[in-house]
Amino acid sequence: MHHVTVKYKQLSELATMPSYQSERAAGMDLYAAIDEAIEIPSGETAMIPLGFAMALPDHFEAQVRPRSGLASKFGVTLPNAPGTIDADYRGEVCVPLINLGSDPFEVEPGMRVAKMVVAPVARAVITETESL
């Protein structure tokens, strides 16, 4: 198993550090850093703060992905899945959630709202050519 160090800075006392739920999980759970529920009406999007910032190492990205349970049970997903957090981003990590279900959905304080996978990135060099 290959480990990479990601620096974590807590920005809110409501933040929960991302965590793996099992030994072989590919993604860490991300938690809503809110003090009261946020209702997302059907067809609407809400930005959910996570209450932390981080520093990824060079040549890595964090991919933010929907939680399969929220998507399959309630129709709640990410409108830009997977979202990418670049290694040079230092702002608060937030998750846009869209409710594609027919009923309003409530995001509760501390709820697991998304997954985050840290992955290596290859930097491409584009060269023009006449034939492929």
Short mmCIF file of C-alpha atoms in Angstrom, two decimals:
data_model
loop_
_atom_site.label_atom_id
_atom_site.label_comp_id
_atom_site.label_asym_id
_atom_site.label_seq_id
_atom_site.Cartn_x
_atom_site.Cartn_y
_atom_site.Cartn_z
CA MET A 1 0.00 0.00 0.00
CA HIS A 2 1.31 3.41 -0.96
CA HIS A 3 0.78 6.28 1.50
CA VAL A 4 0.87 9.99 0.72
CA THR A 5 0.74 12.81 3.27
CA VAL A 6 -2.03 15.39 2.91
CA LYS A 7 -1.80 18.41 5.20
CA TYR A 8 -5.12 19.18 6.91
CA LYS A 9 -6.11 22.54 8.44
CA GLN A 10 -9.31 22.73 10.46
CA LEU A 11 -11.18 25.97 9.69
CA SER A 12 -14.32 25.32 11.76
CA GLU A 13 -14.97 23.59 15.07
CA LEU A 14 -17.75 21.77 13.20
CA ALA A 15 -15.27 20.07 10.83
CA THR A 16 -14.62 16.35 10.88
CA MET A 17 -11.33 15.12 9.47
CA PRO A 18 -11.83 13.01 6.30
CA SER A 19 -11.55 9.33 7.13
CA TYR A 20 -11.54 5.89 5.55
CA GLN A 21 -14.34 3.63 6.77
CA SER A 22 -12.48 0.39 6.13
CA GLU A 23 -8.95 -0.87 5.57
CA ARG A 24 -9.38 -1.25 1.80
CA ALA A 25 -11.65 1.72 1.08
CA ALA A 26 -10.49 3.77 -1.91
CA GLY A 27 -12.13 6.99 -0.74
CA MET A 28 -12.37 8.93 2.48
CA ASP A 29 -15.74 10.12 3.71
CA LEU A 30 -16.34 13.87 3.78
CA TYR A 31 -18.61 15.37 6.45
CA ALA A 32 -20.90 18.41 6.47
CA ALA A 33 -19.52 21.12 8.78
CA ILE A 34 -22.85 22.79 9.50
CA ASP A 35 -24.62 23.63 12.76
CA GLU A 36 -28.16 23.19 11.44
CA ALA A 37 -29.78 21.16 8.68
CA ILE A 38 -29.73 22.46 5.11
CA GLU A 39 -32.76 21.53 3.03
CA ILE A 40 -32.16 20.96 -0.67
CA PRO A 41 -35.43 21.15 -2.60
CA SER A 42 -35.97 18.81 -5.53
CA GLY A 43 -34.01 20.03 -8.55
CA GLU A 44 -31.87 22.45 -6.52
CA THR A 45 -28.19 22.58 -5.60
CA ALA A 46 -26.60 23.60 -2.30
CA MET A 47 -22.94 24.19 -1.47
CA ILE A 48 -22.07 22.24 1.67
CA PRO A 49 -19.07 23.51 3.66
CA LEU A 50 -16.70 20.89 5.07
CA GLY A 51 -14.84 23.23 7.44
CA PHE A 52 -11.29 22.43 6.41
CA ALA A 53 -8.55 23.29 3.95
CA MET A 54 -5.77 21.00 2.82
CA ALA A 55 -2.50 20.89 0.94
CA LEU A 56 -2.00 18.00 -1.44
CA PRO A 57 1.53 17.09 -2.50
CA ASP A 58 2.71 18.10 -5.96
CA HIS A 59 1.55 15.76 -8.72
CA PHE A 60 -1.57 14.69 -6.77
CA GLU A 61 -5.24 15.63 -6.95
CA ALA A 62 -8.27 14.92 -4.79
CA GLN A 63 -11.31 13.61 -6.64
CA VAL A 64 -14.62 14.35 -4.92
CA ARG A 65 -17.27 11.78 -5.73
CA PRO A 66 -20.89 11.14 -4.74
CA ARG A 67 -21.76 8.71 -1.97
CA SER A 68 -23.53 5.82 -3.63
CA GLY A 69 -26.08 5.49 -0.81
CA LEU A 70 -27.24 9.10 -1.13
CA ALA A 71 -27.44 8.80 -4.91
CA SER A 72 -29.28 5.48 -5.03
CA LYS A 73 -31.68 6.07 -2.11
CA PHE A 74 -32.42 9.79 -2.44
CA GLY A 75 -31.15 10.97 -5.85
CA VAL A 76 -28.59 13.26 -4.17
CA THR A 77 -25.31 13.51 -6.06
CA LEU A 78 -22.63 15.94 -7.22
CA PRO A 79 -23.42 18.02 -10.31
CA ASN A 80 -19.73 17.96 -11.38
CA ALA A 81 -18.81 14.40 -10.43
CA PRO A 82 -16.04 13.78 -10.05
CA GLY A 83 -14.94 17.19 -8.86
CA THR A 84 -11.21 17.90 -8.84
CA ILE A 85 -9.26 19.64 -6.11
CA ASP A 86 -5.87 20.68 -7.46
CA ALA A 87 -2.63 20.47 -5.48
CA ASP A 88 -2.36 24.27 -5.32
CA TYR A 89 -5.87 24.93 -3.92
CA ARG A 90 -5.78 26.19 -0.32
CA GLY A 91 -9.35 27.42 0.26
CA GLU A 92 -12.09 25.73 2.24
CA VAL A 93 -13.18 22.44 0.75
CA CYS A 94 -16.91 22.48 -0.05
CA VAL A 95 -19.17 20.01 -1.83
CA PRO A 96 -21.95 21.01 -4.22
CA LEU A 97 -24.87 18.63 -3.76
CA ILE A 98 -27.77 18.45 -6.22
CA ASN A 99 -31.08 16.85 -5.35
CA LEU A 100 -32.32 14.92 -8.38
CA GLY A 101 -34.93 13.14 -6.29
CA SER A 102 -38.60 14.08 -6.16
CA ASP A 103 -38.63 14.99 -2.44
CA PRO A 104 -36.68 17.65 -0.52
CA PHE A 105 -33.49 16.30 1.09
CA GLU A 106 -32.04 17.44 4.40
CA VAL A 107 -28.30 17.54 4.96
CA GLU A 108 -27.80 17.06 8.70
CA PRO A 109 -24.85 18.40 10.73
CA GLY A 110 -21.93 15.97 10.54
CA MET A 111 -23.57 13.91 7.77
CA ARG A 112 -21.29 12.02 5.38
CA VAL A 113 -21.96 13.87 2.11
CA ALA A 114 -19.29 12.72 -0.37
CA LYS A 115 -16.14 10.66 -0.92
CA MET A 116 -12.63 11.91 -1.61
CA VAL A 117 -10.01 9.89 -3.47
CA VAL A 118 -6.42 11.16 -3.52
CA ALA A 119 -4.73 10.16 -6.77
CA PRO A 120 -1.48 10.81 -8.66
CA VAL A 121 -1.58 13.08 -11.71
CA ALA A 122 0.56 12.82 -14.85
CA ARG A 123 1.36 16.17 -16.46
CA ALA A 124 0.89 15.92 -20.25
CA VAL A 125 2.99 17.63 -22.87
CA ILE A 126 0.97 18.29 -26.02
CA THR A 127 2.84 18.09 -29.32
CA GLU A 128 1.35 18.95 -32.68
CA THR A 129 1.68 16.40 -35.46
CA GLU A 130 0.38 15.84 -38.98
CA SER A 131 -0.50 12.19 -38.45
CA LEU A 132 -1.58 10.11 -35.55
#
